Short mmCIF file of C-alpha atoms and ligand atoms in Angstrom, two decimals:
data_model
loop_
_atom_site.label_atom_id
_atom_site.label_comp_id
_atom_site.label_asym_id
_atom_site.label_seq_id
_atom_site.Cartn_x
_atom_site.Cartn_y
_atom_site.Cartn_z
CA MET A 1 0.06 9.61 -15.21
CA ASN A 2 3.26 9.72 -12.90
CA ILE A 3 3.43 10.43 -9.66
CA ARG A 4 5.10 13.91 -10.16
CA ASN A 5 2.81 15.09 -12.20
CA LYS A 6 -0.06 13.65 -9.77
CA LEU A 7 1.48 15.69 -7.34
CA LEU A 8 1.34 19.00 -9.17
CA ILE A 9 -1.88 18.66 -10.49
CA GLN A 10 -3.00 17.83 -6.63
CA PHE A 11 -0.78 20.58 -5.52
CA THR A 12 -2.27 23.46 -7.74
CA LEU A 13 -6.02 22.27 -7.27
CA PHE A 14 -5.17 22.50 -3.66
CA VAL A 15 -3.98 26.23 -4.42
CA VAL A 16 -6.30 27.12 -6.69
CA ALA A 17 -9.05 26.37 -4.23
CA ILE A 18 -8.17 28.25 -0.93
CA LEU A 19 -6.74 31.06 -3.50
CA LEU A 20 -10.79 31.54 -4.88
CA ILE A 21 -11.88 30.72 -1.01
CA PHE A 22 -9.96 33.30 0.09
CA SER A 23 -10.51 35.74 -2.67
CA ILE A 24 -14.40 35.61 -3.06
CA GLY A 25 -14.74 36.01 1.03
CA ILE A 26 -12.50 39.24 0.57
CA TYR A 27 -14.56 40.26 -2.08
CA SER A 28 -18.16 39.44 -1.33
CA LEU A 29 -17.11 40.75 2.24
CA SER A 30 -15.88 44.17 0.77
CA SER A 31 -18.87 44.37 -1.14
CA GLN A 32 -21.14 44.11 1.74
CA TYR A 33 -19.18 46.49 4.08
CA ARG A 34 -19.37 49.36 0.72
CA LYS A 35 -23.01 48.65 0.84
CA SER A 36 -23.42 49.32 4.64
CA ASP A 37 -20.85 52.00 4.93
CA TYR A 38 -23.18 53.61 1.82
CA TYR A 39 -26.67 53.02 3.46
CA SER A 40 -25.33 54.54 6.21
CA ARG A 41 -24.14 57.80 4.89
CA LEU A 42 -27.32 58.29 2.53
CA GLN A 43 -28.83 57.80 6.00
CA ASP A 44 -26.97 60.18 7.89
CA LYS A 45 -27.35 62.97 4.86
CA ALA A 46 -31.34 62.33 4.81
CA LYS A 47 -31.42 62.74 8.94
CA THR A 48 -29.66 65.74 8.56
CA THR A 49 -31.63 67.42 5.91
CA ALA A 50 -34.66 66.33 7.80
CA GLN A 51 -33.65 68.24 11.40
CA LEU A 52 -32.49 71.12 9.01
CA LEU A 53 -35.95 71.45 6.90
CA PHE A 54 -38.16 70.79 9.99
CA ASN A 55 -36.24 71.53 13.42
CA VAL A 56 -34.04 74.35 12.85
CA ARG A 57 -36.58 77.42 12.40
CA GLU A 58 -34.17 80.08 10.64
CA VAL A 59 -33.39 77.79 7.61
CA ASP A 60 -35.85 77.71 4.98
CA ARG A 61 -35.80 75.68 1.65
CA ASP A 62 -33.72 77.63 -0.07
CA LEU A 63 -31.24 78.11 2.21
CA LEU A 64 -31.41 74.68 2.74
CA LYS A 65 -31.20 73.72 -0.94
CA ILE A 66 -27.48 75.90 -0.57
CA ILE A 67 -26.18 74.63 2.11
CA ASP A 68 -27.14 70.56 0.68
CA LYS A 69 -25.07 71.65 -2.44
CA ASN A 70 -22.48 73.14 -0.35
CA THR A 71 -21.93 70.42 2.20
CA GLN A 72 -20.54 67.18 0.94
CA ALA A 73 -23.11 66.40 -1.20
CA LEU A 74 -22.97 62.38 -2.33
CA TYR A 75 -22.30 61.78 -6.17
CA GLN A 76 -25.51 62.81 -7.89
CA GLU A 77 -27.35 62.70 -5.22
CA LYS A 78 -31.30 63.36 -5.32
CA ILE A 79 -33.46 63.83 -1.80
CA TYR A 80 -37.50 63.93 -1.89
CA VAL A 81 -39.48 64.40 0.77
CA PHE A 82 -42.74 63.84 1.24
CA ASN A 83 -45.86 64.79 3.52
CA GLU A 84 -48.60 62.44 5.22
CA ASP A 85 -50.35 63.28 1.83
CA ASP A 86 -47.19 62.05 -0.41
CA GLU A 87 -47.00 65.67 -1.29
CA LEU A 88 -43.67 67.23 -2.61
CA ILE A 89 -42.39 69.08 -0.06
CA TYR A 90 -38.97 69.24 -0.39
CA SER A 91 -36.32 67.88 -3.08
CA ASN A 92 -32.78 68.43 -4.02
CA PRO A 93 -32.28 69.35 -6.64
CA SER A 94 -35.13 71.18 -6.93
CA ASP A 95 -35.16 70.16 -11.16
CA VAL A 96 -35.35 66.73 -9.85
CA GLU A 97 -37.45 65.09 -11.93
CA PRO A 98 -40.13 63.16 -10.10
CA LEU A 99 -40.45 59.49 -8.13
CA LYS A 100 -40.94 57.55 -10.68
CA ASP A 101 -43.28 55.18 -8.65
CA LEU A 102 -45.42 57.01 -5.83
CA THR A 103 -46.57 53.49 -4.29
CA ILE A 104 -42.61 52.86 -2.93
CA LEU A 105 -44.32 55.81 -0.91
CA ASN A 106 -46.45 53.38 0.70
CA THR A 107 -44.05 50.52 1.26
CA ILE A 108 -41.78 52.76 3.68
CA LYS A 109 -44.52 54.25 6.04
CA LYS A 110 -44.91 50.22 6.13
CA TYR A 111 -41.44 48.96 6.81
CA ASP A 112 -40.30 52.53 8.36
CA ASN A 113 -36.67 51.74 6.52
CA ILE A 114 -36.11 50.41 3.18
CA LYS A 115 -33.32 50.21 0.63
CA TYR A 116 -33.04 49.28 -2.88
CA LEU A 117 -31.44 49.62 -6.30
CA ASP A 118 -32.76 51.59 -8.98
CA GLY A 119 -30.24 50.55 -11.59
CA LYS A 120 -26.81 51.50 -10.02
CA ARG A 121 -28.19 53.76 -7.80
CA GLU A 122 -28.58 53.21 -3.80
CA VAL A 123 -32.02 54.04 -2.83
CA LEU A 124 -32.94 54.36 0.63
CA GLY A 125 -36.23 55.25 1.99
CA LEU A 126 -37.06 55.98 5.88
CA THR A 127 -39.86 57.87 7.50
CA TYR A 128 -39.01 60.78 9.72
CA GLU A 129 -41.93 61.78 12.45
CA PHE A 130 -41.99 65.69 13.52
CA SER A 131 -44.99 67.62 15.21
CA GLU A 132 -46.53 63.95 15.78
CA ARG A 133 -46.55 63.76 11.42
CA LYS A 134 -44.87 61.15 9.70
CA TYR A 135 -42.78 62.09 6.31
CA VAL A 136 -41.16 59.96 4.01
CA ILE A 137 -37.52 60.93 2.76
CA VAL A 138 -36.41 58.98 -0.30
CA ILE A 139 -32.71 59.60 -0.64
CA SER A 140 -30.44 58.30 -3.60
CA ALA A 141 -27.06 58.68 -5.23
CA LEU A 142 -24.33 56.68 -7.14
CA ASP A 143 -21.82 55.10 -5.61
CA ARG A 144 -19.12 56.11 -7.90
CA TYR A 145 -16.10 56.35 -5.26
CA GLY A 146 -17.12 52.58 -4.09
CA TYR A 147 -17.55 51.07 -7.11
CA SER A 148 -14.51 51.89 -8.36
CA LYS A 149 -12.44 51.57 -4.94
CA MET A 150 -14.64 47.76 -5.48
CA ASN A 151 -13.05 47.65 -9.55
CA ASN A 152 -9.57 47.98 -8.15
CA LEU A 153 -10.05 45.11 -5.40
CA ARG A 154 -11.06 43.13 -8.20
CA LEU A 155 -8.24 43.69 -10.59
CA ILE A 156 -5.78 42.94 -7.51
CA LEU A 157 -8.04 39.96 -6.55
CA VAL A 158 -7.80 38.43 -10.34
CA LEU A 159 -4.13 39.59 -10.72
CA GLY A 160 -3.05 37.99 -7.15
CA PHE A 161 -5.26 34.66 -8.09
CA PHE A 162 -3.28 34.19 -11.47
CA ILE A 163 0.19 34.67 -9.80
CA GLY A 164 -0.31 32.45 -7.07
CA VAL A 165 -1.45 30.02 -9.39
CA LEU A 166 1.43 30.66 -11.35
CA THR A 167 3.51 30.48 -8.26
CA ALA A 168 2.47 27.19 -7.02
CA ILE A 169 2.67 25.35 -10.49
CA PHE A 170 6.08 26.17 -10.05
CA THR A 171 7.05 25.64 -6.66
CA GLY A 172 5.51 22.17 -7.26
CA PHE A 173 6.90 21.63 -10.07
CA ILE A 174 10.63 22.09 -8.29
CA PHE A 175 9.54 20.72 -5.14
CA ALA A 176 7.95 17.78 -6.54
CA ASN A 177 11.21 16.98 -8.51
CA ARG A 178 13.38 17.46 -5.55
CA ALA A 179 11.08 14.65 -3.82
CA LEU A 180 11.07 12.21 -6.06
CA ALA A 181 14.76 12.63 -7.73
CA PRO A 182 15.86 9.92 -4.92
CA ILE A 183 13.08 7.61 -6.61
CA SER A 184 14.17 8.24 -10.09
CA LYS A 185 17.55 7.24 -8.73
CA VAL A 186 16.82 3.88 -7.15
CA VAL A 187 14.54 3.60 -10.75
CA ASN A 188 17.85 4.28 -12.97
CA GLN A 189 19.95 1.96 -10.50
CA VAL A 190 17.42 -0.69 -10.63
CA LYS A 191 17.68 -0.91 -14.57
CA ASP A 192 21.61 -1.77 -14.54
CA ILE A 193 20.58 -4.97 -12.41
CA THR A 194 20.76 -7.72 -14.24
CA ILE A 195 21.36 -11.53 -13.69
CA SER A 196 25.29 -11.04 -13.99
CA ASN A 197 25.00 -8.33 -11.43
CA LEU A 198 22.74 -9.57 -8.99
CA ASN A 199 25.53 -8.57 -6.46
CA GLN A 200 25.05 -4.61 -6.79
CA ARG A 201 22.39 -2.70 -4.64
CA VAL A 202 20.80 0.35 -4.81
CA ASP A 203 21.77 3.51 -2.69
CA GLU A 204 19.79 3.60 0.45
CA GLY A 205 20.45 7.48 0.91
CA ASN A 206 19.87 8.89 4.72
CA LYS A 207 18.90 4.82 5.31
CA THR A 208 15.87 7.05 7.52
CA ASP A 209 13.85 8.67 5.24
CA GLU A 210 10.12 6.66 3.13
CA ILE A 211 12.68 6.11 0.28
CA ALA A 212 15.58 5.02 1.79
CA GLN A 213 12.81 2.56 3.47
CA LEU A 214 12.34 1.36 -0.05
CA ALA A 215 15.75 0.86 -1.29
CA ILE A 216 16.47 -1.06 2.16
CA THR A 217 13.38 -3.08 1.79
CA PHE A 218 14.44 -3.34 -2.05
CA ASN A 219 17.93 -4.51 -1.23
CA GLU A 220 17.09 -7.36 0.87
CA MET A 221 14.71 -8.40 -1.52
CA LEU A 222 17.35 -8.62 -3.89
CA GLN A 223 19.51 -10.57 -1.68
CA ARG A 224 16.81 -13.05 -1.30
CA ILE A 225 16.80 -13.20 -4.94
CA GLU A 226 20.57 -13.25 -4.87
CA ASP A 227 20.55 -16.26 -2.43
CA ALA A 228 17.73 -18.29 -4.24
CA PHE A 229 19.38 -17.73 -7.52
CA ILE A 230 23.20 -19.23 -6.27
CA LEU A 231 21.01 -21.97 -4.40
CA GLN A 232 19.29 -23.07 -7.87
CA ARG A 233 22.60 -22.32 -9.61
CA ASP A 234 24.86 -24.82 -7.38
CA PHE A 235 21.48 -27.24 -7.50
CA VAL A 236 21.77 -27.60 -10.91
CA SER A 237 25.17 -28.01 -11.49
CA ASN A 238 25.45 -30.11 -8.36
CA ALA A 239 23.00 -32.38 -10.40
CA ALA A 240 24.55 -32.47 -13.46
CA HIS A 241 27.68 -33.47 -11.75
CA GLU A 242 26.10 -36.35 -9.55
CA LEU A 243 24.12 -37.54 -12.90
CA ARG A 244 27.60 -37.44 -14.91
CA THR A 245 29.66 -38.93 -12.92
CA PRO A 246 27.40 -42.44 -12.42
CA PHE A 247 26.67 -42.65 -16.28
CA THR A 248 30.41 -42.91 -16.42
CA VAL A 249 30.95 -46.08 -14.11
CA LEU A 250 27.84 -47.26 -16.00
CA LEU A 251 29.75 -46.82 -19.20
CA THR A 252 33.25 -47.60 -17.90
CA GLU A 253 31.91 -50.76 -16.27
CA MET A 254 30.07 -52.02 -20.08
CA GLU A 255 33.51 -50.98 -22.00
CA TYR A 256 35.39 -53.07 -19.63
CA THR A 257 33.16 -55.95 -20.05
CA LEU A 258 33.06 -55.83 -23.84
CA MET A 259 36.55 -55.56 -24.47
CA GLN A 260 36.80 -59.41 -24.92
CA ASP A 261 34.45 -62.40 -24.89
CA ARG A 262 33.52 -63.55 -21.27
CA ASN A 263 31.75 -66.36 -20.06
CA THR A 264 28.21 -66.74 -19.05
CA GLU A 265 28.71 -66.00 -15.14
CA TYR A 266 31.14 -62.57 -15.61
CA TYR A 267 28.31 -61.28 -17.55
CA LYS A 268 25.73 -62.51 -15.80
CA ASP A 269 27.48 -60.28 -12.73
CA ALA A 270 28.50 -57.60 -14.87
CA LEU A 271 24.36 -57.25 -15.65
CA THR A 272 23.63 -57.71 -12.15
CA ASN A 273 26.20 -54.55 -11.20
CA LEU A 274 24.71 -52.57 -13.48
CA SER A 275 21.12 -53.36 -12.86
CA LYS A 276 22.16 -52.06 -9.16
CA ASP A 277 23.68 -48.98 -10.76
CA ILE A 278 21.15 -48.17 -12.78
CA ARG A 279 18.53 -48.93 -10.07
CA LYS A 280 20.58 -46.12 -7.91
CA LEU A 281 20.73 -43.84 -10.30
CA SER A 282 17.01 -43.62 -10.92
CA LYS A 283 16.59 -43.41 -7.51
CA LEU A 284 19.01 -40.36 -7.99
CA SER A 285 17.14 -38.79 -10.82
CA ASN A 286 13.37 -39.34 -9.31
CA GLY A 287 14.89 -37.54 -5.97
CA LEU A 288 15.88 -34.68 -8.77
CA LEU A 289 12.49 -34.50 -10.25
CA ASP A 290 10.79 -34.34 -7.24
CA LEU A 291 12.70 -31.82 -5.99
CA ALA A 292 12.52 -30.05 -8.82
CA ARG A 293 8.63 -30.67 -8.93
CA ILE A 294 8.42 -29.36 -5.73
CA SER A 295 10.67 -26.09 -5.87
CA PHE A 296 9.07 -24.73 -8.94
CA ASP A 297 5.52 -25.79 -9.34
CA LYS A 298 3.78 -26.32 -5.64
CA THR A 299 0.22 -25.92 -7.21
CA THR A 300 0.18 -29.21 -8.73
CA PHE A 301 -0.56 -31.99 -6.18
CA ASN A 302 -3.43 -32.96 -5.15
CA GLU A 303 -4.14 -32.64 -1.17
CA LYS A 304 -6.80 -34.59 0.59
CA THR A 305 -7.23 -35.11 4.20
CA LEU A 306 -5.47 -38.06 5.18
CA ARG A 307 -5.13 -40.25 8.83
CA ILE A 308 -1.37 -39.69 9.63
CA ASP A 309 -1.03 -43.60 10.76
CA GLU A 310 -2.63 -44.70 7.57
CA VAL A 311 0.41 -42.93 5.58
CA LEU A 312 3.14 -44.05 7.97
CA ILE A 313 1.39 -47.85 7.65
CA ASP A 314 2.31 -47.22 3.76
CA VAL A 315 5.65 -45.91 4.43
CA TYR A 316 6.28 -48.52 6.70
CA SER A 317 5.64 -52.01 4.55
CA ASN A 318 7.08 -49.97 1.17
CA VAL A 319 10.41 -49.69 3.13
CA LYS A 320 9.79 -53.15 4.68
CA SER A 321 9.13 -54.29 1.07
CA GLU A 322 12.13 -52.66 -0.44
CA HIS A 323 14.91 -53.14 2.57
CA ASN A 324 14.14 -56.13 4.92
CA ASN A 325 17.14 -55.97 6.81
CA TYR A 326 15.58 -52.36 8.24
CA SER A 327 14.02 -52.72 11.60
CA ILE A 328 10.93 -50.54 12.15
CA LYS A 329 9.50 -49.76 15.35
CA LEU A 330 6.08 -48.02 14.36
CA ASP A 331 4.58 -47.49 17.43
CA LEU A 332 0.70 -46.95 17.33
CA GLU A 333 -0.14 -48.24 20.33
CA SER A 334 -1.86 -45.34 22.18
CA LEU A 335 -3.97 -43.39 19.26
CA PRO A 336 -5.80 -40.31 20.70
CA GLU A 337 -9.68 -41.28 21.35
CA GLN A 338 -10.96 -38.35 18.71
CA GLU A 339 -9.95 -38.97 15.07
CA ASN A 340 -9.58 -35.63 14.07
CA GLN A 341 -6.20 -35.39 16.04
CA LEU A 342 -4.61 -38.02 13.34
CA LEU A 343 -6.12 -35.90 10.39
CA ILE A 344 -4.20 -33.35 8.41
CA TYR A 345 -4.55 -32.01 4.91
CA GLY A 346 -2.08 -33.02 2.33
CA ASN A 347 -0.56 -35.01 -0.29
CA GLU A 348 -0.20 -38.78 0.59
CA GLN A 349 2.48 -39.33 -2.04
CA LEU A 350 5.01 -36.35 -0.80
CA LEU A 351 4.45 -37.36 2.65
CA GLY A 352 5.50 -40.61 1.89
CA ILE A 353 8.55 -39.62 -0.03
CA ALA A 354 9.13 -37.27 3.62
CA PHE A 355 8.80 -40.09 5.89
CA LYS A 356 10.19 -42.93 3.57
CA ASN A 357 13.26 -40.62 3.35
CA LEU A 358 13.48 -40.19 7.32
CA ILE A 359 13.28 -44.16 8.13
CA GLU A 360 15.95 -45.24 5.41
CA ASN A 361 18.29 -42.83 6.89
CA ALA A 362 17.67 -43.73 10.27
CA CYS A 363 18.50 -47.07 9.77
CA LYS A 364 21.25 -46.49 6.91
CA PHE A 365 23.37 -44.55 9.25
CA SER A 366 22.95 -47.01 11.89
CA GLU A 367 24.65 -50.11 12.39
CA ASP A 368 21.68 -51.94 14.04
CA LYS A 369 19.85 -50.56 11.34
CA LYS A 370 16.81 -49.68 13.87
CA VAL A 371 14.77 -46.53 13.78
CA ASP A 372 11.74 -45.96 16.02
CA VAL A 373 8.85 -43.77 14.97
CA LYS A 374 6.33 -42.10 17.75
CA LEU A 375 3.40 -40.43 17.47
CA GLU A 376 2.66 -37.19 19.69
CA TYR A 377 -0.47 -35.02 19.63
CA SER A 378 -1.65 -31.90 20.53
CA GLU A 379 -4.82 -29.47 20.00
CA GLN A 380 -3.57 -28.48 16.77
CA PHE A 381 -0.34 -29.82 15.81
CA ILE A 382 0.55 -33.70 15.28
CA VAL A 383 4.93 -34.55 16.13
CA ILE A 384 6.36 -37.31 14.27
CA HIS A 385 9.49 -38.98 15.87
CA PHE A 386 12.03 -40.87 13.93
CA SER A 387 14.98 -41.71 16.39
CA ASP A 388 17.70 -43.99 15.82
CA ASN A 389 20.90 -44.79 17.90
CA GLY A 390 23.38 -44.38 14.28
CA ILE A 391 26.58 -42.49 13.75
CA GLY A 392 24.97 -38.94 14.44
CA ILE A 393 25.71 -35.64 12.63
CA PRO A 394 28.45 -33.41 13.75
CA PRO A 395 27.65 -30.15 15.03
CA ASP A 396 28.86 -28.70 12.20
CA ASP A 397 26.57 -30.22 9.68
CA LEU A 398 23.46 -30.09 11.68
CA GLU A 399 22.61 -26.64 10.03
CA ARG A 400 23.63 -28.00 6.68
CA ILE A 401 22.20 -31.18 5.82
CA PHE A 402 18.71 -29.32 4.89
CA GLU A 403 20.74 -27.93 1.79
CA PRO A 404 20.54 -29.80 -1.42
CA PHE A 405 23.65 -32.33 -2.10
CA TYR A 406 25.33 -31.14 1.19
CA ARG A 407 25.97 -34.43 3.16
CA GLY A 408 27.26 -34.77 6.38
CA LYS A 409 31.51 -35.44 7.19
CA ASN A 410 30.71 -39.08 9.08
CA SER A 411 28.32 -39.71 6.09
CA HIS A 412 30.56 -40.38 3.06
CA TYR A 413 31.82 -43.85 3.06
CA ILE A 414 27.54 -44.46 3.16
CA SER A 415 25.75 -44.43 -0.17
CA GLY A 416 23.68 -41.28 -1.04
CA TYR A 417 23.56 -38.42 -2.72
CA GLY A 418 22.53 -35.42 -0.49
CA ILE A 419 18.80 -34.73 -1.57
CA GLY A 420 16.22 -36.93 0.35
CA LEU A 421 16.44 -34.31 3.33
CA ALA A 422 16.32 -31.07 1.23
CA LEU A 423 13.53 -32.82 -0.62
CA THR A 424 11.67 -34.10 2.93
CA GLN A 425 12.25 -30.21 4.63
CA LYS A 426 10.66 -28.62 1.21
CA ILE A 427 7.44 -31.18 1.75
CA ILE A 428 6.90 -30.55 4.79
CA LEU A 429 7.27 -26.79 4.72
CA LEU A 430 4.85 -27.27 1.56
CA HIS A 431 2.44 -28.70 3.90
CA LYS A 432 2.61 -25.50 5.90
CA GLY A 433 4.62 -27.98 8.73
CA ARG A 434 8.13 -27.99 10.22
CA ILE A 435 11.05 -30.05 10.44
CA ASN A 436 14.00 -30.17 13.23
CA VAL A 437 16.56 -32.43 14.24
CA GLN A 438 18.25 -33.10 17.11
CA SER A 439 21.72 -35.04 17.20
CA ASN A 440 24.55 -36.24 18.80
CA GLU A 441 27.58 -37.46 17.31
CA ASN A 442 27.84 -41.66 17.38
CA ARG A 443 25.01 -41.53 20.05
CA GLY A 444 22.08 -41.24 17.28
CA SER A 445 19.57 -38.41 15.70
CA ILE A 446 16.11 -37.42 16.45
CA PHE A 447 14.20 -36.28 13.46
CA LYS A 448 10.76 -34.33 14.96
CA VAL A 449 8.21 -33.34 11.75
CA ILE A 450 5.84 -30.94 13.01
CA LEU A 451 2.61 -31.06 10.89
CA PRO A 452 -0.64 -28.84 11.58
CA LEU A 453 -4.01 -30.68 12.16
CA VAL A 454 -7.10 -29.96 9.81
P1 ADP B 501 21.88 -38.65 2.05
O1 ADP B 501 21.19 -39.26 2.69
O2 ADP B 501 21.62 -38.94 0.56
O3 ADP B 501 23.26 -38.62 2.04
P2 ADP B 501 20.15 -36.75 2.71
O4 ADP B 501 19.74 -34.91 2.38
O5 ADP B 501 18.82 -37.78 2.83
O6 ADP B 501 21.40 -37.57 1.92
O7 ADP B 501 20.87 -36.63 4.33
C1 ADP B 501 22.11 -35.53 4.37
C2 ADP B 501 22.85 -35.92 5.33
O8 ADP B 501 22.55 -35.50 6.36
C3 ADP B 501 23.39 -37.21 5.14
O9 ADP B 501 24.68 -37.53 4.42
C4 ADP B 501 24.15 -37.26 6.81
O10 ADP B 501 25.04 -37.24 6.76
C5 ADP B 501 22.68 -36.78 7.52
N1 ADP B 501 21.87 -37.37 8.10
C6 ADP B 501 20.79 -37.45 7.48
N2 ADP B 501 19.97 -38.44 8.54
C7 ADP B 501 20.69 -38.75 9.55
C8 ADP B 501 20.60 -39.67 10.72
N3 ADP B 501 19.69 -40.81 10.45
N4 ADP B 501 21.63 -40.04 11.05
C9 ADP B 501 22.82 -39.62 10.74
N5 ADP B 501 23.42 -38.56 10.13
C10 ADP B 501 21.84 -38.40 8.98
#
């Protein structure tokens, strides 16, 4: 069920409930009022009759009947007066049928005043004392006027109820439509946004109400999606470009070599060059694959508790075996007393790739090919510093070196593809850590990796 119908139903039910409570309340209060008013009229009438009958000597029974008839009689009024021995001493009209059940007289004597219904007739029984004798008066009548007023009231309330409900449905419909119109507008605008017009935004209305907040949040999300989309598109085109160039170079080298017969020495040199280029190419494609894997599927990596110093020692030997001219100073002298200050939870292979990139960069971009790796411990984190005295990073590039394929302006004469740091940052973020860099051009750089402890 859509929100509009839900709102409409809830609003209508609410109005129905209020109208019902209101109508039932009014009807039952009026009914009670009618009843008590009518009984007090019956009582007044009974007392007046008794006073005239007993207290006023000048009035005999026949005269009383005439008076009774001519004073405002209640509709179909019947009055009976009994003496102490339950003998009827007066009744009006005189030809009234006798009381059906005389046992009621005892009940009246017991309680002095009782009220009950005999069919539609309201009956009041009460005692009246005169000259130390107790008489019983039973008076009954039909509250025709009261009941007809109640019928009218019922009709008005029922009509009012239906008119109220119809008005509630109608106004509810209009209000729900009006309140939800901006949402429908946003929905229609969102439907029009596709990959080809990701730069389109939805109308933010008055920028203050809840729907405007929704539109603003949605626009912010669109912005993030657009940024990610552009990043990915650039990544793919950069990757294609980076792969195409070395392939072309390889092909040209091979074709040139095959253009004519060469001596063994030439073939050996050519093959050595080719294998160097292929190794670079394989490094590039591995880096790209790792980056894509980490970017698109973070769930496939096995994680376990690792000792950070052991990971670094492995990386150390790995880099040393590939570049024996690199000088790596791994400072593990002052390890903390508690082992858990070295324990992190993560993937050994990925962290290995990240640390290797940082060590290789430090050496690659320094004339002395030296890197200093230091650990700093705290209660919740471990910080690993990679410092070098190399070419440094120009301030303008500092912001961008973590973007895929971005290379510093001063680094173009040094081989590389600009994906190492992007990959490293992704790996560190995957481990809920942070990476930052401080650098002075021509003086050196310090990359700091901060990882949470287990
Ligand atoms: P690559 O090393 O292949 O160029 P990276 O993504 O590893 O790619 O690095 C991106 C850029 O960051 C490098 O081209 C370089 O300009 C800069 N950079 C990274 N590490 C260092 C460093 N230790 N010293 C100086 N510049 C660095």
